[in-house]
XYZ file of C-alpha atoms in Angstrom:
412
model
C -0.030 -0.040 -0.048
C 1.360 3.432 -0.985
C 0.512 6.584 0.843
C 1.646 10.261 0.968
C 2.470 12.080 4.136
C 2.825 15.863 3.934
C 4.700 17.980 6.495
C 5.773 21.650 6.833
C 9.349 22.610 6.745
C 10.789 25.455 8.796
C 14.068 26.319 6.965
C 16.358 29.108 7.845
C 17.008 31.976 5.505
C 20.170 30.274 4.245
C 18.216 27.019 3.638
C 15.434 28.946 1.794
C 18.034 30.426 -0.511
C 19.621 27.017 -1.149
C 16.137 25.391 -1.742
C 15.218 28.070 -4.229
C 18.540 27.635 -5.982
C 18.042 23.917 -6.382
C 14.563 24.378 -7.531
C 15.665 26.856 -10.217
C 18.470 24.569 -11.425
C 15.961 21.788 -11.855
C 13.656 24.186 -13.733
C 16.545 25.176 -16.053
C 17.368 21.492 -16.563
C 13.792 20.738 -17.518
C 13.761 23.567 -20.061
C 17.146 22.428 -21.482
C 15.894 18.854 -22.071
C 12.564 20.137 -23.461
C 14.680 22.104 -25.971
C 16.672 18.982 -26.740
C 13.433 17.012 -27.392
C 12.152 19.683 -29.796
C 15.340 19.176 -31.827
C 14.465 15.533 -32.152
C 10.924 16.151 -33.582
C 11.865 15.233 -37.135
C 13.865 12.084 -36.427
C 11.745 10.841 -33.533
C 11.913 11.328 -29.744
C 14.768 9.437 -28.023
C 14.182 7.230 -25.012
C 14.238 8.554 -21.483
C 17.361 6.543 -20.616
C 19.174 8.022 -23.635
C 18.352 11.493 -22.546
C 19.388 10.886 -18.904
C 22.714 9.617 -20.163
C 23.487 13.091 -21.322
C 23.581 14.459 -17.744
C 27.237 13.479 -16.973
C 28.503 15.333 -20.162
C 26.209 18.211 -19.322
C 27.845 18.716 -15.924
C 31.260 19.234 -17.561
C 30.269 22.621 -18.849
C 27.303 23.440 -16.639
C 28.931 23.779 -13.194
C 25.659 24.409 -11.255
C 24.507 20.864 -11.949
C 27.216 19.493 -9.694
C 25.476 21.275 -6.697
C 22.298 19.236 -7.172
C 21.986 15.594 -6.199
C 22.295 13.427 -9.355
C 19.183 11.400 -8.736
C 17.169 14.562 -8.460
C 18.296 15.593 -11.940
C 17.300 12.236 -13.311
C 13.813 12.719 -11.836
C 13.624 15.973 -13.718
C 13.990 14.035 -16.937
C 11.358 11.510 -15.834
C 9.013 14.429 -15.052
C 9.421 15.724 -18.588
C 8.494 12.387 -20.083
C 5.581 12.035 -17.705
C 4.195 15.281 -18.972
C 4.709 14.091 -22.589
C 2.762 10.883 -21.795
C -0.075 12.873 -20.224
C -0.269 15.127 -23.261
C -0.239 12.082 -25.658
C -3.065 10.481 -23.617
C -5.208 13.640 -23.923
C -4.590 13.616 -27.682
C -5.585 10.006 -28.093
C -8.828 10.776 -26.163
C -9.777 13.320 -28.755
C -8.603 16.576 -27.015
C -7.049 19.326 -28.986
C -3.599 19.788 -27.300
C -0.612 21.895 -28.087
C 2.977 21.314 -27.067
C 4.815 21.487 -23.788
C 5.885 25.009 -22.801
C 9.014 26.148 -21.032
C 8.645 26.549 -17.262
C 8.796 30.018 -15.741
C 10.047 30.259 -12.150
C 6.563 30.569 -10.762
C 5.449 27.490 -12.734
C 8.099 25.132 -11.424
C 7.714 24.841 -7.699
C 9.013 21.419 -6.682
C 11.781 18.913 -7.033
C 12.142 15.261 -5.809
C 14.585 13.000 -4.095
C 13.809 9.470 -5.057
C 14.986 6.209 -3.356
C 18.018 7.879 -1.683
C 19.681 11.165 -0.875
C 17.282 11.964 2.040
C 16.688 10.832 5.534
C 14.532 11.755 8.580
C 16.608 12.259 11.718
C 16.812 14.024 15.058
C 19.260 16.777 15.877
C 19.306 18.464 19.226
C 15.886 17.203 20.140
C 14.303 18.510 16.873
C 13.045 16.467 13.894
C 15.098 17.330 10.810
C 14.983 16.260 7.161
C 18.565 15.611 5.785
C 18.919 16.333 2.042
C 21.999 15.576 0.047
C 23.817 18.758 -1.053
C 21.521 20.880 1.153
C 21.841 19.658 4.731
C 19.488 19.312 7.725
C 16.211 21.221 7.554
C 13.791 21.324 10.585
C 10.512 19.580 9.811
C 7.213 19.547 11.774
C 6.126 15.995 12.195
C 2.515 16.609 13.248
C 1.820 12.876 12.919
C 4.190 9.930 13.058
C 5.057 7.824 10.032
C 4.318 4.139 10.850
C 7.299 2.115 11.915
C 6.695 -0.488 9.197
C 6.679 2.141 6.440
C 9.483 2.529 3.839
C 10.236 5.979 2.579
C 10.455 5.809 -1.165
C 10.750 9.438 -2.083
C 10.313 12.978 -0.847
C 9.065 15.973 -2.865
C 10.037 19.492 -1.762
C 7.530 22.124 -2.831
C 7.321 25.809 -2.435
C 3.780 27.110 -2.081
C 2.714 30.519 -3.422
C 2.730 31.745 0.181
C 6.428 31.210 0.356
C 6.128 28.161 2.662
C 8.029 24.915 1.964
C 6.421 21.540 2.405
C 7.857 17.902 2.190
C 5.686 15.214 0.825
C 6.874 11.631 1.582
C 5.950 8.762 -0.629
C 5.562 5.831 1.817
C 5.361 2.140 1.026
C 3.755 -0.128 3.710
C 4.351 -3.868 3.499
C 0.874 -4.796 4.699
C -2.097 -6.148 3.096
C -5.295 -4.053 3.080
C -7.978 -5.189 5.506
C -10.335 -7.843 4.253
C -13.732 -6.461 3.278
C -16.703 -8.325 4.927
C -18.538 -10.565 2.653
C -21.853 -9.681 4.359
C -21.564 -6.066 5.458
C -23.792 -5.285 8.425
C -23.460 -1.465 8.869
C -24.336 0.078 5.434
C -25.009 3.653 4.480
C -26.039 5.532 1.423
C -24.798 9.067 1.096
C -26.357 11.920 -0.953
C -24.158 14.950 -1.369
C -25.561 18.451 -1.819
C -24.954 22.138 -1.159
C -27.346 23.081 1.637
C -26.647 19.777 3.428
C -23.286 18.620 2.387
C -24.071 15.013 3.088
C -27.430 13.385 3.887
C -27.130 9.664 4.714
C -29.645 6.861 4.810
C -29.395 6.713 8.575
C -31.277 10.039 8.688
C -28.281 12.208 9.570
C -27.183 15.243 7.587
C -24.052 17.404 7.852
C -24.418 21.077 6.901
C -22.021 22.601 4.398
C -18.941 24.336 5.704
C -19.442 28.133 6.077
C -16.505 29.754 4.270
C -18.136 33.155 3.868
C -15.678 34.979 6.161
C -12.661 33.420 4.407
C -14.087 34.466 1.038
C -14.637 37.975 2.241
C -11.064 38.325 3.481
C -9.848 36.890 0.203
C -11.901 39.361 -1.884
C -10.799 42.268 0.345
C -7.079 41.363 -0.223
C -7.648 40.916 -3.975
C -9.079 44.365 -4.222
C -6.014 45.728 -2.458
C -3.843 43.844 -4.976
C -5.616 45.364 -7.892
C -4.645 48.823 -6.625
C -0.913 48.039 -6.434
C 1.453 48.863 -9.258
C 2.262 45.673 -11.150
C 5.816 44.471 -10.615
C 6.389 46.738 -7.553
C 7.634 45.457 -4.149
C 4.231 46.243 -2.726
C 2.539 44.261 -5.437
C 4.729 41.185 -4.741
C 4.076 41.490 -1.055
C 0.300 41.728 -1.531
C 0.482 38.688 -3.805
C 1.769 36.684 -0.883
C -1.091 37.982 1.266
C -3.631 36.880 -1.330
C -1.916 33.522 -1.579
C -2.168 33.037 2.202
C -5.945 33.785 2.101
C -6.329 31.195 -0.698
C -4.325 28.737 1.410
C -6.515 29.366 4.447
C -9.631 28.652 2.581
C -8.150 25.504 1.000
C -6.852 24.134 4.222
C -10.182 24.619 6.100
C -12.087 22.971 3.349
C -9.736 19.943 3.033
C -9.710 19.482 6.853
C -13.483 19.240 6.799
C -13.465 16.755 3.882
C -10.800 14.605 5.533
C -12.561 14.308 8.779
C -15.945 13.636 7.274
C -14.662 10.958 4.813
C -12.575 9.349 7.574
C -15.722 9.078 9.753
C -17.758 7.232 7.078
C -14.865 4.970 6.154
C -14.348 3.881 9.785
C -17.887 3.530 11.026
C -19.460 1.511 8.212
C -18.804 -1.817 6.401
C -20.335 -0.501 3.105
C -20.550 3.042 1.867
C -22.689 3.761 -1.258
C -22.333 7.064 -3.068
C -23.356 8.574 -6.453
C -20.916 8.154 -9.275
C -20.876 11.977 -9.930
C -19.169 13.681 -12.861
C -17.998 16.593 -10.702
C -16.116 18.221 -13.575
C -19.141 17.995 -15.846
C -21.331 19.552 -13.177
C -19.116 22.602 -13.187
C -20.205 23.327 -16.754
C -23.919 23.587 -15.850
C -25.400 27.093 -15.824
C -25.759 29.029 -12.541
C -24.598 28.115 -9.042
C -21.155 26.969 -10.297
C -19.363 28.795 -7.488
C -21.123 26.744 -4.829
C -20.587 23.521 -6.664
C -16.891 24.318 -6.967
C -16.738 25.209 -3.222
C -18.453 21.909 -2.371
C -15.551 19.932 -3.945
C -17.637 16.788 -4.331
C -15.011 15.126 -6.494
C -12.359 15.591 -3.851
C -14.646 14.286 -1.124
C -15.456 11.059 -3.140
C -11.819 10.448 -3.969
C -10.891 10.851 -0.240
C -13.703 8.515 0.709
C -12.718 5.895 -1.828
C -9.057 5.594 -0.725
C -10.010 5.672 2.932
C -12.494 2.957 2.537
C -9.839 0.863 0.816
C -7.488 1.536 3.773
C -10.133 0.661 6.392
C -11.465 -2.495 4.609
C -14.849 -0.848 3.822
C -16.787 -1.558 0.662
C -16.967 1.557 -1.478
C -19.658 1.485 -4.135
C -20.297 4.299 -6.652
C -23.757 3.899 -8.204
C -25.521 5.416 -11.183
C -26.808 8.763 -10.005
C -29.725 8.959 -12.561
C -33.149 9.012 -10.955
C -32.091 8.757 -7.345
C -34.070 11.892 -6.393
C -37.058 11.267 -8.632
C -37.530 7.535 -7.841
C -39.592 6.543 -4.764
C -37.428 4.457 -2.483
C -40.443 2.381 -1.419
C -42.379 1.649 -4.624
C -39.966 2.690 -7.326
C -42.379 5.123 -9.112
C -40.542 8.181 -10.543
C -41.871 11.659 -9.909
C -40.522 14.849 -11.366
C -39.900 17.532 -8.763
C -38.165 20.942 -9.080
C -35.106 21.811 -7.032
C -37.013 24.002 -4.613
C -39.269 21.149 -3.534
C -37.416 19.635 -0.531
C -39.951 16.941 0.361
C -40.554 13.569 -1.476
C -44.217 12.696 -1.623
C -45.037 9.610 -3.744
C -48.416 9.907 -5.621
C -48.491 6.121 -5.908
C -47.872 4.730 -2.492
C -48.107 7.872 -0.416
C -44.501 7.556 0.988
C -43.406 10.938 2.379
C -39.853 11.723 3.388
C -37.155 14.364 3.032
C -36.023 14.680 -0.580
C -32.386 14.032 0.150
C -33.162 11.156 2.529
C -35.173 9.491 -0.215
C -32.172 9.837 -2.553
C -29.900 8.320 0.125
C -32.262 5.291 0.400
C -32.072 4.746 -3.302
C -28.286 5.065 -3.370
C -28.003 2.517 -0.558
C -30.422 0.131 -2.273
C -28.335 0.301 -5.505
C -25.122 -0.121 -3.524
C -26.506 -3.255 -1.838
C -27.553 -4.647 -5.192
C -24.084 -3.957 -6.504
C -22.342 -6.231 -3.890
C -25.150 -8.790 -3.889
C -26.673 -8.110 -0.493
C -30.447 -8.928 -0.389
C -32.586 -6.217 1.097
C -36.224 -6.040 1.877
C -38.539 -4.707 -0.901
C -41.148 -3.467 1.608
C -38.920 -0.927 3.338
C -36.518 1.579 1.781
C -33.485 -0.217 3.179
C -32.553 -3.428 4.876
C -32.733 -2.385 8.414
C -35.151 -0.090 10.283
C -34.065 3.480 9.961
C -35.061 6.768 11.713
C -37.744 8.655 9.898
C -36.574 12.051 11.026
C -33.431 13.972 10.081
C -30.780 14.996 12.549
C -28.806 17.925 11.193
C -25.079 18.276 12.362
C -23.247 21.562 11.989
C -20.140 21.438 9.842
C -18.213 23.085 12.687
C -18.737 20.029 14.813
C -17.037 17.941 12.139
C -14.054 20.233 12.072
C -13.735 20.362 15.891
C -14.518 16.772 16.756
C -13.981 14.828 13.613
C -17.066 12.666 14.231
C -20.142 14.316 12.775
C -22.933 12.336 14.424
C -21.550 10.513 17.420
C -23.281 12.787 19.890
C -26.658 12.387 18.286
C -26.335 8.651 17.763
C -25.236 8.231 21.379
C -28.091 10.278 22.747
C -30.565 8.257 20.538
C -29.218 4.888 21.738
C -29.574 5.980 25.360
C -33.085 7.154 24.851
C -34.079 3.940 23.230
């Protein structure tokens, strides 16, 4: 199993200067080999190993290359070929693509140590990351890397805020947990905007309120527009805007991480809609709220965490989950502003999102071959009411509905 662990670096001014210099040398190396590839267009592109073999000769007249770890320079060439492969894949899928462009300093923000040339250590009671040709850089290990993990690589990245982060690629020699053949605790999740998630157990989590963060971002953007482009004040204000963007992004991702981890740990089967999040962005109106919801990110997080926890993750066809009655199967058209489902055939009345969650769960159970009752919306008895949980509780506690579930169990 392969995971990524991201930590913040706290380099000194001297280390920052050295990290920036290494990053820029890698950028120039990338541009150099891109130029070399453009020379080969007529005769065919050489192999990656052939291009990497030019590095020793290149160091004889380009002295700066000797200051960068050799394996890091090889990864630069691999990165170039990965970009070419991605471009070719888009072209094969029918997209109109151009050619790779040279990287400006602001476009090339990271470089990688692969397999060797780095080590986590402790110096003077502090955690440090040792990098070949750079030295020891203090690192904030806010969570421990498992003892059975093998560090495969580390990527150093400079964010637009000026902060440096280290992302470790970690290989764990352990088999993923076995998924139960007959899952007992099952849940269907319907995602939305007003209620971010509404599950088949009758619990909903409100969307995260980011209005204050957006207001601060817009205020700083207005200040940036009044600065003279290219001036010191303009560059300083750009950093401020970048920090506001980072605050908003971190708060959203923290919310999504906690919510997805909860569902992956508490259930044996999680059924969701197989949404085309990118396609939904092209729909008219309300695109800002859809983008802020980050449904695609949430579903990706939920998928890999379910795999890690040994939970069934099932993505079902989203068509008709809102219109279809979860009790009798009759479809009823309803506009978006109608928030209650009332079936004209069987008279079943329930919250619109809860009805959709029932349908998602039923389709998920069918997908894994679990037999469920046809007389009730789902296999087990479910609460008919809806308990709404503020998003702030998810951020603070990390368990969106434990308080409500515990209180309900005691009362019963």
